[in-house]
Amino acid sequence: MAARILTKVFHSLRSPGVLGAALSSNGPAFSSAAAATKPATPLGSEDAAVNEKILNVPLTQPDYFHLSELFTVKDLFEARVHLGHKKGCRHRLMEPYLFGSRLDVDIIDLEQTVDHLQRALNFTAHVAYRGGIVLFVSRRRQFAHLVERTAQECGEYAHTRYWQGGLLTNAPVQYGPGVRLPDLIVFLSTLNNVFQTHVGIRDAAKMNIPTIGIVDSNCNPSLVTYPVPGNDDTPIAMELYCRLFKMTINRAKDKRKQMELLKGI
């Protein structure tokens, strides 16, 4: 008799109406179970992919930050960037960057200066966009306050005093383990005096730290990663360099904030 009752129950469940009702009543349970068993995409990998995309977008264009519009050859000429030193003080490695000489004074080729300055500013923008540390260096006392103010206005660092030996090469011993070295050093003057090259250029080359240097006609550009041929003595020229680097760094940082805001949206 029990077998007869089970047979009736089985046949009743096989009817379309009862089976549909049973499935509809248990539908949410089945769907939730399927959703639970389905592997979820980790949020960390999505954030990493978005961050990587944000970092790689500027690399797709040669002038992503539109730095070529910041200055012209006329601006460099009016700032006396083309004026070098006396012909007798000329460094032999600076001869390819010279246009000629007039009244025994070397004249720097401004067309080459435009090209090298755009490359230097572009590299600076990419370093600032990725959150790198930029260090401004100058040993000229008359420009110390200008360089320090420039670094402060763009949220970076400056060193305008005596360069202690081992400041980069022996940093873990002097400042302790885990110290972070700058990602880029901008030398607004590559000389300590008239003939001696700044020690920081040699130390940066030893530590594989990229450098940008304003090299006058009496400077050695061989150890500078991005040499920019130009006058490094005239105040109006130094003001132009500082203004360009400040605008470049601030523009890159603002662009990074804008991209992060778009990511949040």
CSV table of C-alpha atoms in Angstrom, one decimal:
chain,number,residue,atom,x,y,z
A,1,MET,CA,0.0,0.0,0.0
A,2,ALA,CA,2.9,2.3,0.8
A,3,ALA,CA,4.3,1.6,-2.6
A,4,ARG,CA,1.0,2.4,-4.2
A,5,ILE,CA,0.9,5.8,-2.4
A,6,LEU,CA,4.5,6.7,-3.5
A,7,THR,CA,3.6,5.8,-7.1
A,8,LYS,CA,0.7,8.2,-7.0
A,9,VAL,CA,2.8,11.0,-5.5
A,10,PHE,CA,5.5,10.5,-8.2
A,11,HIS,CA,2.9,10.6,-11.0
A,12,SER,CA,1.4,13.8,-9.5
A,13,LEU,CA,4.8,15.5,-9.4
A,14,ARG,CA,5.4,14.6,-13.0
A,15,SER,CA,2.3,16.7,-14.1
A,16,PRO,CA,3.3,20.0,-15.7
A,17,GLY,CA,1.4,22.3,-13.3
A,18,VAL,CA,2.8,20.8,-10.1
A,19,LEU,CA,6.4,20.6,-11.5
A,20,GLY,CA,6.3,24.2,-12.6
A,21,ALA,CA,5.0,25.3,-9.3
A,22,ALA,CA,7.7,23.4,-7.5
A,23,LEU,CA,10.4,24.9,-9.7
A,24,SER,CA,9.0,28.4,-9.3
A,25,SER,CA,8.8,28.1,-5.5
A,26,ASN,CA,12.4,26.9,-5.3
A,27,GLY,CA,13.7,29.2,-8.1
A,28,PRO,CA,15.3,31.9,-5.9
A,29,ALA,CA,17.1,29.2,-3.9
A,30,PHE,CA,18.5,27.6,-7.1
A,31,SER,CA,19.5,31.0,-8.5
A,32,SER,CA,21.2,32.2,-5.3
A,33,ALA,CA,23.1,28.9,-5.1
A,34,ALA,CA,24.3,29.3,-8.6
A,35,ALA,CA,25.4,32.8,-7.9
A,36,ALA,CA,27.2,31.7,-4.8
A,37,THR,CA,29.1,28.9,-6.7
A,38,LYS,CA,30.0,31.3,-9.6
A,39,PRO,CA,33.6,32.7,-9.1
A,40,ALA,CA,33.6,36.4,-8.4
A,41,THR,CA,36.1,38.8,-10.0
A,42,PRO,CA,38.4,40.2,-7.4
A,43,LEU,CA,38.2,44.0,-6.9
A,44,GLY,CA,41.9,44.2,-6.4
A,45,SER,CA,42.8,43.0,-9.9
A,46,GLU,CA,40.3,45.5,-11.4
A,47,ASP,CA,41.9,48.4,-9.5
A,48,ALA,CA,45.3,47.3,-10.5
A,49,ALA,CA,44.3,47.1,-14.2
A,50,VAL,CA,42.8,50.6,-14.0
A,51,ASN,CA,45.9,52.0,-12.3
A,52,GLU,CA,48.1,50.5,-14.9
A,53,LYS,CA,46.0,52.0,-17.6
A,54,ILE,CA,46.2,55.4,-16.0
A,55,LEU,CA,50.0,55.1,-15.8
A,56,ASN,CA,50.4,53.9,-19.4
A,57,VAL,CA,48.0,56.4,-21.1
A,58,PRO,CA,50.6,59.2,-21.3
A,59,LEU,CA,53.1,56.8,-23.0
A,60,THR,CA,50.9,56.5,-26.0
A,61,GLN,CA,51.5,60.1,-27.2
A,62,PRO,CA,54.8,61.9,-27.7
A,63,ASP,CA,53.5,65.1,-26.2
A,64,TYR,CA,50.7,64.0,-23.9
A,65,PHE,CA,51.0,67.0,-21.6
A,66,HIS,CA,51.2,69.6,-24.5
A,67,LEU,CA,54.5,71.0,-23.3
A,68,SER,CA,55.5,72.3,-26.7
A,69,GLU,CA,53.1,75.2,-26.2
A,70,LEU,CA,54.9,76.5,-23.1
A,71,PHE,CA,57.7,78.3,-24.9
A,72,THR,CA,59.0,79.3,-28.3
A,73,VAL,CA,62.4,80.1,-29.8
A,74,LYS,CA,61.6,83.8,-29.4
A,75,ASP,CA,61.1,83.3,-25.6
A,76,LEU,CA,64.5,81.7,-25.4
A,77,PHE,CA,66.1,84.5,-27.4
A,78,GLU,CA,64.5,87.2,-25.3
A,79,ALA,CA,65.7,85.4,-22.1
A,80,ARG,CA,69.3,85.5,-23.5
A,81,VAL,CA,69.5,81.7,-23.5
A,82,HIS,CA,71.7,81.8,-26.6
A,83,LEU,CA,74.6,83.7,-24.9
A,84,GLY,CA,77.6,81.5,-23.9
A,85,HIS,CA,81.0,82.2,-22.4
A,86,LYS,CA,84.2,83.5,-23.9
A,87,LYS,CA,85.6,81.4,-26.6
A,88,GLY,CA,88.6,80.5,-24.5
A,89,CYS,CA,86.4,78.9,-21.9
A,90,ARG,CA,84.7,76.6,-24.4
A,91,HIS,CA,84.4,72.9,-23.5
A,92,ARG,CA,85.2,70.7,-26.5
A,93,LEU,CA,82.1,68.5,-25.9
A,94,MET,CA,79.9,71.6,-26.3
A,95,GLU,CA,81.0,72.4,-29.8
A,96,PRO,CA,78.1,70.4,-31.5
A,97,TYR,CA,75.6,72.6,-29.6
A,98,LEU,CA,77.1,75.9,-30.7
A,99,PHE,CA,75.9,78.0,-33.6
A,100,GLY,CA,79.1,80.0,-33.8
A,101,SER,CA,80.8,82.9,-32.0
A,102,ARG,CA,80.5,86.7,-32.1
A,103,LEU,CA,82.9,89.1,-30.6
A,104,ASP,CA,84.8,86.1,-29.0
A,105,VAL,CA,81.6,85.0,-27.3
A,106,ASP,CA,80.1,81.6,-28.1
A,107,ILE,CA,76.5,81.6,-29.4
A,108,ILE,CA,74.3,78.5,-28.6
A,109,ASP,CA,72.1,77.0,-31.3
A,110,LEU,CA,68.6,77.7,-30.0
A,111,GLU,CA,67.0,75.2,-32.4
A,112,GLN,CA,68.9,72.4,-30.6
A,113,THR,CA,68.0,74.0,-27.2
A,114,VAL,CA,64.3,73.8,-28.1
A,115,ASP,CA,64.5,70.2,-29.0
A,116,HIS,CA,66.5,69.2,-25.9
A,117,LEU,CA,64.4,71.3,-23.5
A,118,GLN,CA,61.2,69.8,-24.8
A,119,ARG,CA,62.6,66.3,-24.2
A,120,ALA,CA,63.7,67.3,-20.7
A,121,LEU,CA,60.4,68.8,-19.8
A,122,ASN,CA,58.5,65.8,-21.2
A,123,PHE,CA,60.6,63.4,-19.0
A,124,THR,CA,60.0,65.6,-16.0
A,125,ALA,CA,56.3,65.5,-16.6
A,126,HIS,CA,56.2,61.7,-16.8
A,127,VAL,CA,58.2,61.4,-13.5
A,128,ALA,CA,55.9,63.9,-11.7
A,129,TYR,CA,52.8,62.1,-13.2
A,130,ARG,CA,53.9,58.8,-11.7
A,131,GLY,CA,54.5,60.3,-8.3
A,132,GLY,CA,58.3,60.5,-8.5
A,133,ILE,CA,60.5,62.8,-6.5
A,134,VAL,CA,62.2,65.7,-8.3
A,135,LEU,CA,65.2,67.4,-6.8
A,136,PHE,CA,66.4,70.8,-8.0
A,137,VAL,CA,70.1,71.5,-7.5
A,138,SER,CA,72.1,74.7,-7.9
A,139,ARG,CA,75.2,76.1,-6.3
A,140,ARG,CA,74.7,79.7,-7.5
A,141,ARG,CA,74.1,81.8,-4.4
A,142,GLN,CA,72.3,84.5,-6.3
A,143,PHE,CA,69.7,82.0,-7.5
A,144,ALA,CA,69.3,80.0,-4.3
A,145,HIS,CA,66.0,81.6,-3.2
A,146,LEU,CA,64.6,81.3,-6.7
A,147,VAL,CA,65.3,77.6,-7.0
A,148,GLU,CA,64.0,76.9,-3.5
A,149,ARG,CA,60.8,78.9,-4.1
A,150,THR,CA,60.3,77.0,-7.4
A,151,ALA,CA,60.6,73.7,-5.7
A,152,GLN,CA,58.2,74.7,-3.0
A,153,GLU,CA,55.6,76.0,-5.4
A,154,CYS,CA,55.5,72.7,-7.3
A,155,GLY,CA,55.7,70.4,-4.2
A,156,GLU,CA,59.2,69.1,-4.8
A,157,TYR,CA,62.6,69.5,-3.2
A,158,ALA,CA,65.7,71.7,-3.6
A,159,HIS,CA,69.4,71.6,-2.6
A,160,THR,CA,71.2,74.9,-3.0
A,161,ARG,CA,74.0,74.5,-0.4
A,162,TYR,CA,77.3,72.7,-0.3
A,163,TRP,CA,77.0,69.1,-1.7
A,164,GLN,CA,78.3,66.8,0.9
A,165,GLY,CA,80.3,63.8,-0.5
A,166,GLY,CA,78.3,60.5,-0.4
A,167,LEU,CA,74.9,62.3,-0.3
A,168,LEU,CA,73.6,59.8,-2.8
A,169,THR,CA,76.1,57.0,-2.9
A,170,ASN,CA,76.2,56.6,0.9
A,171,ALA,CA,72.6,57.6,1.7
A,172,PRO,CA,71.6,54.4,3.7
A,173,VAL,CA,74.5,55.0,6.1
A,174,GLN,CA,73.9,58.7,6.5
A,175,TYR,CA,70.1,58.6,6.8
A,176,GLY,CA,69.4,55.0,7.7
A,177,PRO,CA,68.0,52.1,5.8
A,178,GLY,CA,64.9,52.5,3.6
A,179,VAL,CA,65.7,56.1,2.6
A,180,ARG,CA,64.2,57.0,-0.8
A,181,LEU,CA,66.5,58.7,-3.3
A,182,PRO,CA,65.1,61.2,-5.9
A,183,ASP,CA,63.8,59.8,-9.1
A,184,LEU,CA,65.0,62.8,-11.1
A,185,ILE,CA,67.6,65.5,-10.4
A,186,VAL,CA,67.4,68.8,-12.2
A,187,PHE,CA,70.7,70.7,-12.2
A,188,LEU,CA,70.0,74.3,-13.0
A,189,SER,CA,73.7,74.9,-12.9
A,190,THR,CA,76.1,71.9,-13.5
A,191,LEU,CA,79.2,73.7,-12.1
A,192,ASN,CA,80.4,74.3,-8.6
A,193,ASN,CA,82.7,77.1,-9.9
A,194,VAL,CA,84.0,78.2,-13.3
A,195,PHE,CA,85.8,74.9,-14.1
A,196,GLN,CA,84.7,72.3,-11.6
A,197,THR,CA,81.7,70.0,-12.4
A,198,HIS,CA,79.1,69.6,-9.7
A,199,VAL,CA,79.8,66.5,-7.6
A,200,GLY,CA,76.1,65.5,-7.7
A,201,ILE,CA,76.2,64.8,-11.4
A,202,ARG,CA,78.9,62.1,-10.9
A,203,ASP,CA,77.1,60.6,-7.8
A,204,ALA,CA,73.8,60.5,-9.7
A,205,ALA,CA,75.5,58.7,-12.6
A,206,LYS,CA,76.9,56.1,-10.2
A,207,MET,CA,73.4,55.5,-8.7
A,208,ASN,CA,71.7,55.4,-12.1
A,209,ILE,CA,69.5,58.4,-11.2
A,210,PRO,CA,68.4,60.3,-14.4
A,211,THR,CA,69.6,63.9,-14.5
A,212,ILE,CA,68.6,67.1,-16.4
A,213,GLY,CA,71.2,69.8,-16.7
A,214,ILE,CA,71.5,73.3,-18.1
A,215,VAL,CA,74.9,73.1,-19.8
A,216,ASP,CA,76.6,76.4,-20.8
A,217,SER,CA,79.4,76.5,-23.4
A,218,ASN,CA,82.0,75.8,-20.6
A,219,CYS,CA,80.2,72.7,-19.2
A,220,ASN,CA,80.8,69.0,-19.7
A,221,PRO,CA,77.5,67.4,-20.8
A,222,SER,CA,78.8,63.8,-21.0
A,223,LEU,CA,77.4,62.6,-17.7
A,224,VAL,CA,74.0,64.4,-17.9
A,225,THR,CA,71.1,62.2,-19.1
A,226,TYR,CA,69.2,65.1,-20.6
A,227,PRO,CA,71.6,68.0,-21.3
A,228,VAL,CA,69.9,71.3,-22.2
A,229,PRO,CA,72.4,73.7,-23.9
A,230,GLY,CA,71.7,77.2,-22.7
A,231,ASN,CA,72.9,80.2,-20.6
A,232,ASP,CA,73.1,79.4,-16.9
A,233,ASP,CA,74.3,82.8,-15.6
A,234,THR,CA,71.7,85.4,-16.6
A,235,PRO,CA,68.9,85.9,-14.1
A,236,ILE,CA,66.2,86.2,-16.8
A,237,ALA,CA,67.3,82.9,-18.2
A,238,MET,CA,67.2,81.2,-14.8
A,239,GLU,CA,63.7,82.6,-14.2
A,240,LEU,CA,62.6,81.1,-17.5
A,241,TYR,CA,63.9,77.6,-16.6
A,242,CYS,CA,62.3,77.6,-13.2
A,243,ARG,CA,59.0,78.8,-14.6
A,244,LEU,CA,59.0,76.1,-17.2
A,245,PHE,CA,59.9,73.3,-14.8
A,246,LYS,CA,57.3,74.5,-12.3
A,247,MET,CA,54.5,74.7,-14.9
A,248,THR,CA,55.5,71.2,-16.2
A,249,ILE,CA,55.4,69.5,-12.8
A,250,ASN,CA,52.1,71.2,-11.8
A,251,ARG,CA,50.5,70.3,-15.1
A,252,ALA,CA,51.5,66.7,-14.8
A,253,LYS,CA,50.2,66.4,-11.2
A,254,ASP,CA,46.9,68.1,-12.1
A,255,LYS,CA,46.5,65.6,-15.0
A,256,ARG,CA,47.1,62.7,-12.6
A,257,LYS,CA,44.4,64.0,-10.2
A,258,GLN,CA,42.0,64.4,-13.1
A,259,MET,CA,42.6,60.8,-14.2
A,260,GLU,CA,42.1,59.5,-10.7
A,261,LEU,CA,38.8,61.5,-10.4
A,262,LEU,CA,37.6,60.0,-13.7
A,263,LYS,CA,38.5,56.5,-12.4
A,264,GLY,CA,36.4,57.2,-9.3
A,265,ILE,CA,33.4,58.2,-11.4
